[in-house]
Amino acid sequence: MARDRPTGVGRPERAALVGLIAGRARRQEAERSLDELTGLAQAAGAEVVLRVLQERPKPDPSTFLGAGKIQTLAASAAETRVDVVIFDNELTPAQQRQIEEEVGCKIVDRTQLILDIFARRARTREGKLQVELAQLKYLLPRLVGSSAALSRLGGGIGTRGPGETKLETDRRRIRTRIHGISGDIAQVRKRRSQLRERRHKASVPTVALVGYTNAGKTTLFNRLTRADAEASNALFVTLDPLVRQLRLPDSRELLVSDTVGFIDRLPHALIAAFRATLEETGDADLVLHVIDASASDRDRRMNAVRQVLDEIGAVDVPLLEVYNKCDALTPGERRRLHDLDPSALCVSALTGEGIDELVETITSRLALDIRRVTLTFDPEDATDRERIARLYRHGRVVLHETRDGQASIVADIPRRLLNRV
Ligand code: GTP
């Protein structure tokens, strides 16, 4: 099988990264994006030896970069013995072929790189099928009338997944395979929805963990369910929803599901392939958005996750934001986070800090024993601020008004919380 085949000589592939700066104000954004691409390339087993950024209002239709820049890229790639050039954008099949011809080494775009990582990380049968489907769909237009695409089989990024023999088949056979996989996925999906229905009938509440890739979902999942699904510093380890049981302190049970890691500009082919998996999130009773509190671009990542949730129609599910990796924050950073969001739930899946509070919060969020209350607070008062935070954490705030320096809040809260707010 082609998957995880070593790159010929058994060393990491040497990769060059290429990005575009569309306007001067965007340099920082392009740099940040290349940093992220570095992480992705490493997750795919490559070593980044060259970074190239070009300022250009829009990509060249045939070679993406300008003609001069392509020549420079070809020269530096040869000099630094680059095996693969990874573009931080999606390339058209024609662009990919043209660049390949001019630069003289393998060209991979961002989509293909992400597909490759997903192919490496897929653990369950469903996950593997979903990735293969996305890869075949990506490949199809690139195979048409192209012998160049067929010769791109040296191993490494872009060649894992559908095997060589499959690549050599014609369009029709790929279509047949796509059809077959789609059928298999439909089967798995049916079985899964039956299971889900059974859970619903048993009225076991479900909590789904979502988050940007590497936020610590699997670690938190393990911490909560005391299991040991593989946690690793590599991106995208979590490809398949894993569901495990959690017994709450009040001895009720709930199910926690770990989902695929999100990322911004997640290729559409992948969202489509993982739709079934992602849609389960929309079915949960509570979504835990796990946030890497220590990430420098935290807000951007949070927005990327919200966008995916939006895209998969999971906007109506109650959401709880959990700031993970708080052990990695300085006291100052913690204070700032708290100022920004007084209800912020800070935990460390690694050390266990804040986990009891998290479980308590989940419990009360899921509690059926709800009372509607109207309360007035003094926002200047520290104790009252803590009470407001508690209201937001454990209850559902229906109305929050500030008048004459007094905050008036209408909220649905679990009854046992009444004397604490
Ligand atoms: P994907 O599968 O890529 O979506 O990642 P994930 O969100 O499941 O993250 P995972 O649990 O694999 O953790 C990613 C990395 O962050 C690992 O190296 C963890 O050890 C580390 N990590 C997780 N939680 C914490 C934490 O609370 N503090 C610190 N310092 N590191 C953490």
Coordinates of C-alpha atoms and ligand atoms in Angstrom, one line a residue:
M1 CA 0.0 0.0 0.0
A2 CA 1.2 3.5 -0.8
R3 CA 0.2 4.9 2.6
D4 CA 3.2 5.8 4.9
R5 CA 5.7 4.6 2.3
P6 CA 9.1 6.0 3.1
T7 CA 10.4 8.7 0.8
G8 CA 12.7 6.6 -1.2
V9 CA 15.9 7.0 0.8
G10 CA 14.2 6.9 4.2
R11 CA 14.9 10.6 5.2
P12 CA 12.3 13.3 5.6
E13 CA 11.3 15.0 2.3
R14 CA 12.9 18.4 2.0
A15 CA 10.2 21.0 1.4
A16 CA 10.0 24.5 0.1
L17 CA 6.9 26.5 1.0
V18 CA 5.4 29.2 -1.2
G19 CA 2.9 31.9 -0.3
L20 CA 1.4 35.0 -1.9
I21 CA 1.1 38.4 -0.3
A22 CA -1.9 40.1 -1.8
G23 CA -1.1 43.8 -0.8
R24 CA 1.4 45.2 1.6
A25 CA -0.9 45.1 4.7
R26 CA -1.2 41.4 4.2
R27 CA 2.5 40.5 4.7
Q28 CA 2.0 39.6 8.4
E29 CA -1.0 37.4 7.5
A30 CA 1.0 35.6 4.7
E31 CA 3.9 35.0 7.2
R32 CA 1.5 33.6 9.8
S33 CA -0.1 31.4 7.2
L34 CA 3.3 30.1 6.1
D35 CA 4.1 29.3 9.8
E36 CA 1.0 27.3 10.0
L37 CA 1.9 25.6 6.7
T38 CA 5.2 24.7 8.2
G39 CA 3.4 22.9 11.0
L40 CA 1.3 21.0 8.4
A41 CA 4.3 20.1 6.3
Q42 CA 6.0 18.7 9.4
A43 CA 2.9 16.8 10.3
A44 CA 3.2 15.2 6.9
G45 CA 6.8 14.2 7.7
A46 CA 8.6 16.9 5.7
E47 CA 11.4 19.1 6.7
V48 CA 11.0 22.8 5.6
V49 CA 14.3 24.1 4.1
L50 CA 13.0 27.1 2.1
R51 CA 10.3 29.7 2.3
V52 CA 9.3 31.9 -0.5
L53 CA 6.8 34.8 -0.5
Q54 CA 5.8 36.8 -3.4
E55 CA 4.0 40.1 -3.4
R56 CA 1.4 40.1 -6.2
P57 CA -2.1 41.4 -6.4
K58 CA -3.4 38.1 -7.7
P59 CA -2.0 34.8 -8.8
D60 CA -0.7 34.3 -12.3
P61 CA -3.2 32.2 -14.2
S62 CA -0.7 29.7 -15.6
T63 CA 2.2 29.5 -13.0
F64 CA 0.6 31.1 -9.9
L65 CA 3.9 33.1 -9.2
G66 CA 5.2 35.5 -11.8
A67 CA 7.6 34.1 -14.5
G68 CA 10.7 35.6 -12.9
K69 CA 9.8 34.3 -9.4
I70 CA 9.3 30.8 -10.8
Q71 CA 12.8 30.8 -12.3
T72 CA 14.2 32.0 -8.9
L73 CA 12.2 29.3 -7.2
A74 CA 13.5 26.7 -9.6
A75 CA 17.1 27.8 -8.9
S76 CA 16.8 27.9 -5.1
A77 CA 15.0 24.6 -5.0
A78 CA 17.8 23.0 -7.0
E79 CA 20.4 24.6 -4.7
T80 CA 18.7 23.5 -1.5
R81 CA 18.0 20.1 -2.9
V82 CA 14.2 20.4 -2.4
D83 CA 12.1 17.3 -3.0
V84 CA 8.7 19.0 -2.9
V85 CA 7.3 22.5 -3.3
I86 CA 4.2 23.2 -1.2
F87 CA 1.9 26.0 -2.2
D88 CA -0.1 27.7 0.5
N89 CA -3.1 27.9 -1.8
E90 CA -5.2 25.7 -4.0
L91 CA -3.7 25.3 -7.5
T92 CA -5.6 24.4 -10.6
P93 CA -4.6 21.1 -12.2
A94 CA -3.1 23.1 -15.1
Q95 CA -1.1 25.4 -12.8
Q96 CA 0.2 22.4 -11.0
R97 CA 1.4 20.8 -14.2
Q98 CA 2.9 24.0 -15.5
I99 CA 4.8 24.8 -12.3
E100 CA 6.0 21.2 -12.1
E101 CA 7.5 21.5 -15.6
E102 CA 9.2 24.7 -14.8
V103 CA 10.5 24.0 -11.4
G104 CA 11.4 20.4 -12.0
C105 CA 10.2 18.8 -8.8
K106 CA 7.0 17.6 -7.2
I107 CA 4.4 20.3 -6.6
V108 CA 1.8 20.0 -3.9
D109 CA -0.9 22.4 -2.9
R110 CA -2.4 23.1 0.4
T111 CA -5.4 20.9 -0.1
Q112 CA -3.3 18.0 -1.2
L113 CA -1.1 18.4 1.9
I114 CA -4.0 18.4 4.2
L115 CA -5.5 15.4 2.5
D116 CA -2.2 13.6 2.9
I117 CA -2.1 14.3 6.6
F118 CA -5.7 13.1 7.0
A119 CA -4.7 10.0 5.1
R120 CA -1.9 9.3 7.6
R121 CA -4.0 9.9 10.6
A122 CA -7.2 8.1 9.8
R123 CA -7.8 5.4 12.4
T124 CA -11.2 3.9 11.8
R125 CA -12.5 2.3 8.7
E126 CA -15.0 5.2 8.2
G127 CA -12.2 7.8 8.6
K128 CA -10.1 6.0 6.0
L129 CA -12.9 5.7 3.6
Q130 CA -13.8 9.4 4.0
V131 CA -10.3 10.5 3.3
E132 CA -9.9 8.2 0.3
L133 CA -13.1 9.6 -1.1
A134 CA -11.8 13.1 -0.8
Q135 CA -8.5 12.2 -2.3
L136 CA -10.0 10.5 -5.3
K137 CA -12.3 13.5 -5.9
Y138 CA -9.3 15.7 -5.8
L139 CA -7.3 13.5 -8.1
L140 CA -10.0 13.0 -10.7
P141 CA -9.7 16.3 -12.6
R142 CA -5.9 16.0 -12.3
L143 CA -5.8 12.7 -14.0
V144 CA -7.7 13.7 -17.1
G145 CA -5.5 13.7 -20.1
S146 CA -2.4 14.1 -17.9
S147 CA 0.5 11.8 -18.0
A148 CA 2.4 14.2 -15.7
A149 CA 0.0 13.5 -12.9
L150 CA 0.5 9.8 -13.3
S151 CA 4.3 10.1 -13.1
R152 CA 4.0 11.9 -9.7
L153 CA 4.5 8.7 -7.8
G154 CA 7.9 9.0 -6.1
G155 CA 6.5 8.6 -2.6
G156 CA 6.0 11.1 0.1
I157 CA 3.5 13.9 0.3
G158 CA 0.7 13.7 -2.2
T159 CA 1.2 10.0 -2.9
R160 CA -0.2 8.5 0.3
G161 CA -3.7 7.1 0.1
P162 CA -5.0 5.6 -3.1
G163 CA -2.3 3.3 -4.2
E164 CA -0.3 3.4 -7.4
T165 CA -2.3 0.7 -9.2
K166 CA -5.4 2.7 -8.5
L167 CA -3.8 5.8 -9.8
E168 CA -2.9 4.1 -13.0
T169 CA -6.5 3.2 -13.8
D170 CA -8.6 5.4 -16.0
R171 CA -11.2 7.9 -15.1
R172 CA -14.0 5.4 -15.3
R173 CA -12.4 3.1 -12.8
I174 CA -11.8 5.9 -10.4
R175 CA -15.5 6.9 -10.7
T176 CA -16.4 3.3 -10.0
R177 CA -14.2 3.4 -6.9
I178 CA -15.8 6.7 -5.8
H179 CA -19.2 5.1 -6.2
G180 CA -18.2 2.1 -4.2
I181 CA -16.7 4.1 -1.3
S182 CA -19.7 6.3 -1.2
G183 CA -21.8 3.2 -0.8
D184 CA -19.6 1.9 2.0
I185 CA -19.7 5.2 3.8
A186 CA -23.5 5.3 3.5
Q187 CA -23.6 1.9 5.2
V188 CA -21.3 3.0 8.0
R189 CA -23.3 6.1 8.4
K190 CA -26.5 4.2 8.7
R191 CA -25.1 2.0 11.4
R192 CA -23.8 5.0 13.2
S193 CA -27.2 6.8 13.1
Q194 CA -28.9 3.6 14.4
L195 CA -26.5 3.7 17.3
R196 CA -27.1 7.3 17.9
E197 CA -30.8 6.7 17.9
R198 CA -30.4 4.0 20.5
R199 CA -28.5 6.5 22.6
H200 CA -31.2 9.1 22.2
K201 CA -33.8 6.6 23.2
A202 CA -31.9 5.8 26.3
S203 CA -31.7 9.6 26.7
V204 CA -28.0 9.6 27.5
P205 CA -26.8 13.1 26.9
T206 CA -23.9 13.6 24.5
V207 CA -21.1 16.1 24.8
A208 CA -19.1 16.7 21.7
L209 CA -15.5 18.1 21.8
V210 CA -14.6 20.4 19.0
G211 CA -11.6 22.6 18.5
Y212 CA -8.8 23.8 16.3
T213 CA -6.3 21.1 15.5
N214 CA -3.8 20.6 18.4
A215 CA -6.0 22.4 20.9
G216 CA -5.8 19.4 23.2
K217 CA -9.2 17.7 22.5
T218 CA -7.8 14.2 22.7
T219 CA -5.9 14.9 25.9
L220 CA -9.0 16.5 27.5
F221 CA -11.1 13.6 26.2
N222 CA -8.8 11.2 28.0
R223 CA -8.7 13.3 31.1
L224 CA -12.5 13.4 31.2
T225 CA -13.1 9.7 30.3
R226 CA -9.8 8.4 31.8
A227 CA -9.0 6.6 28.6
D228 CA -6.0 6.7 26.5
A229 CA -6.7 7.4 22.9
E230 CA -3.5 8.4 21.3
A231 CA -2.5 12.1 22.0
S232 CA 0.3 13.4 20.0
N233 CA 1.9 16.7 19.2
A234 CA 1.3 16.0 15.5
L235 CA -1.7 17.8 14.0
F236 CA -4.9 16.0 13.2
V237 CA -4.4 12.9 15.2
T238 CA -8.1 12.9 15.9
L239 CA -9.9 11.9 12.7
D240 CA -12.7 9.7 13.8
P241 CA -15.2 10.5 16.3
L242 CA -14.6 8.4 19.4
V243 CA -17.3 8.1 21.9
R244 CA -16.8 7.2 25.5
Q245 CA -18.7 7.2 28.7
L246 CA -18.3 9.7 31.5
R247 CA -19.8 9.2 34.9
L248 CA -20.8 12.5 36.5
P249 CA -20.4 13.1 40.2
D250 CA -24.2 12.9 40.6
S251 CA -23.7 9.3 39.1
R252 CA -25.5 10.2 35.9
E253 CA -23.8 9.1 32.7
L254 CA -23.1 11.0 29.6
L255 CA -21.3 10.3 26.4
V256 CA -18.3 12.3 25.3
S257 CA -17.3 12.3 21.6
D258 CA -14.0 13.4 20.3
T259 CA -14.0 14.8 16.8
V260 CA -11.8 15.8 14.0
G261 CA -9.5 18.8 14.4
F262 CA -10.6 21.9 12.6
I263 CA -8.4 24.3 10.8
D264 CA -9.1 27.3 8.7
R265 CA -9.4 27.0 5.0
L266 CA -10.3 23.3 5.6
P267 CA -10.5 22.0 2.0
H268 CA -14.1 21.7 0.9
A269 CA -13.5 18.2 -0.4
L270 CA -12.7 17.3 3.2
I271 CA -15.6 19.0 4.8
A272 CA -17.8 17.2 2.3
A273 CA -16.2 13.9 3.1
F274 CA -16.4 14.4 6.8
R275 CA -19.8 15.9 6.8
A276 CA -21.4 12.9 8.4
T277 CA -18.8 12.8 11.1
L278 CA -19.1 16.6 11.7
E279 CA -22.9 16.6 11.6
E280 CA -22.9 14.5 14.7
T281 CA -21.6 17.5 16.5
G282 CA -24.9 19.2 15.6
D283 CA -26.7 16.4 17.3
A284 CA -25.0 16.7 20.6
D285 CA -26.6 18.1 23.7
L286 CA -23.6 20.3 24.4
V287 CA -20.6 21.2 22.4
L288 CA -17.3 21.9 24.2
H289 CA -15.2 24.2 22.1
V290 CA -11.7 23.4 23.3
I291 CA -9.4 26.4 22.8
D292 CA -5.6 26.4 23.1
A293 CA -5.4 29.4 25.4
S294 CA -1.6 29.7 24.8
A295 CA -1.8 30.1 21.0
S296 CA -0.7 33.5 19.9
D297 CA -3.4 33.5 17.2
R298 CA -6.1 32.3 19.5
D299 CA -8.8 34.5 18.2
R300 CA -8.3 33.6 14.6
R301 CA -8.4 29.9 15.5
M302 CA -11.6 30.4 17.5
N303 CA -13.2 32.1 14.6
A304 CA -12.1 29.3 12.2
V305 CA -13.8 26.8 14.5
R306 CA -17.0 28.9 14.8
Q307 CA -17.1 29.1 11.0
V308 CA -16.9 25.3 10.5
L309 CA -19.6 24.9 13.2
D310 CA -21.7 27.3 11.2
E311 CA -21.0 25.5 8.0
I312 CA -22.1 22.1 9.4
G313 CA -25.2 23.6 10.9
A314 CA -24.2 23.2 14.5
V315 CA -25.1 26.7 15.5
D316 CA -28.1 26.0 17.7
V317 CA -26.4 23.5 20.0
P318 CA -25.5 25.0 23.4
L319 CA -21.8 25.8 23.4
L320 CA -19.3 25.9 26.2
E321 CA -15.9 27.5 25.5
V322 CA -13.1 25.8 27.4
Y323 CA -9.7 27.5 27.5
N324 CA -7.2 24.6 27.7
K325 CA -3.4 24.7 28.3
C326 CA -3.8 27.2 31.0
D327 CA -0.7 25.8 32.6
A328 CA 1.2 27.3 29.8
L329 CA -0.1 30.9 30.6
T330 CA 1.8 33.5 32.7
P331 CA -0.2 35.0 35.5
G332 CA -0.5 38.2 33.4
E333 CA -1.9 36.3 30.5
R334 CA -4.4 34.6 32.7
R335 CA -5.6 37.9 34.1
R336 CA -6.0 39.3 30.6
L337 CA -8.0 36.3 29.5
H338 CA -10.2 36.7 32.5
D339 CA -10.7 40.4 31.8
L340 CA -11.6 39.6 28.2
D341 CA -14.1 36.9 29.2
P342 CA -15.0 36.8 32.8
S343 CA -16.8 33.5 32.4
A344 CA -13.8 31.9 30.8
L345 CA -13.3 28.4 32.0
C346 CA -9.6 27.8 32.3
V347 CA -8.3 24.2 32.4
S348 CA -5.3 22.2 31.8
A349 CA -6.0 18.8 30.3
L350 CA -2.3 18.0 31.0
T351 CA -2.2 18.8 34.8
G352 CA -5.8 18.3 35.6
E353 CA -6.3 21.8 36.8
G354 CA -9.9 23.1 36.5
I355 CA -11.2 19.7 35.4
D356 CA -13.5 19.3 38.4
E357 CA -15.0 22.7 37.7
L358 CA -15.4 21.7 34.0
V359 CA -17.2 18.5 34.9
E360 CA -19.4 20.5 37.3
T361 CA -20.2 23.0 34.5
I362 CA -21.1 20.3 32.1
T363 CA -23.3 18.7 34.7
S364 CA -25.2 21.9 35.4
R365 CA -25.4 22.8 31.7
L366 CA -27.0 19.4 31.0
A367 CA -29.2 19.5 34.2
L368 CA -32.8 19.2 33.5
D369 CA -33.8 20.7 36.8
I370 CA -33.8 24.3 35.6
R371 CA -35.3 27.5 37.2
R372 CA -35.7 30.9 35.6
V373 CA -34.4 33.6 37.8
T374 CA -34.1 37.4 37.6
L375 CA -31.1 38.8 39.5
T376 CA -29.5 42.2 40.0
F377 CA -25.8 42.6 40.5
D378 CA -23.2 45.4 41.1
P379 CA -20.6 44.9 38.3
E380 CA -18.1 46.9 40.4
D381 CA -18.2 44.3 43.2
A382 CA -15.7 41.4 42.9
T383 CA -18.0 38.9 44.5
D384 CA -20.9 39.9 42.2
R385 CA -18.6 39.6 39.2
E386 CA -17.8 36.1 40.2
R387 CA -21.5 35.4 40.6
I388 CA -22.2 36.8 37.1
A389 CA -19.4 34.6 35.7
R390 CA -21.0 31.6 37.5
L391 CA -24.4 32.4 35.9
Y392 CA -22.9 32.4 32.5
R393 CA -20.9 29.2 33.1
H394 CA -23.7 27.2 34.6
G395 CA -26.8 28.7 33.3
R396 CA -28.3 30.1 30.1
V397 CA -28.5 33.8 30.2
V398 CA -31.7 35.0 28.5
L399 CA -31.2 38.7 29.1
H400 CA -28.4 40.9 30.4
E401 CA -29.0 44.6 30.9
T402 CA -27.0 47.3 32.6
R403 CA -28.9 50.3 33.9
D404 CA -27.7 52.9 36.5
G405 CA -24.6 50.9 37.1
Q406 CA -26.7 47.8 38.0
A407 CA -26.6 44.6 36.0
S408 CA -30.0 42.9 35.6
I409 CA -29.8 39.3 34.4
V410 CA -32.5 36.9 33.5
A411 CA -31.2 33.3 33.3
D412 CA -32.2 29.7 33.4
I413 CA -30.1 27.9 36.0
P414 CA -29.9 24.6 37.7
R415 CA -31.8 24.7 41.0
R416 CA -28.8 23.6 43.1
L417 CA -27.1 26.8 42.0
L418 CA -29.7 29.1 43.3
N419 CA -28.0 29.8 46.6
R420 CA -24.6 30.3 44.9
V421 CA -25.7 33.2 42.8
Ligands
GTP1 P1 -5.9 17.0 16.7 O1 -6.1 15.6 16.8 O2 -4.8 17.4 15.8 O3 -7.1 17.8 16.4 O4 -5.4 17.5 18.2 P2 -6.1 17.5 19.6 O5 -6.9 18.8 19.7 O6 -6.8 16.3 19.8 O7 -4.8 17.7 20.5 P3 -4.1 16.7 21.5 O8 -4.9 16.2 22.6 O9 -3.5 15.6 20.6 O10 -2.9 17.6 22.1 C1 -2.0 18.3 21.3 C2 -0.8 18.7 22.0 O11 -1.1 19.6 23.1 C3 -0.1 17.5 22.7 O12 1.3 17.6 22.6 C4 -0.6 17.6 24.2 O13 0.3 17.0 25.1 C5 -0.6 19.1 24.3 N1 -1.6 19.5 25.4 C6 -2.9 19.1 25.5 N2 -3.4 19.6 26.6 C7 -2.5 20.4 27.2 C8 -2.5 21.2 28.3 O14 -3.4 21.4 29.1 N3 -1.3 21.9 28.6 C9 -0.2 21.8 27.8 N4 0.9 22.5 28.1 N5 -0.2 21.0 26.7 C10 -1.3 20.3 26.4

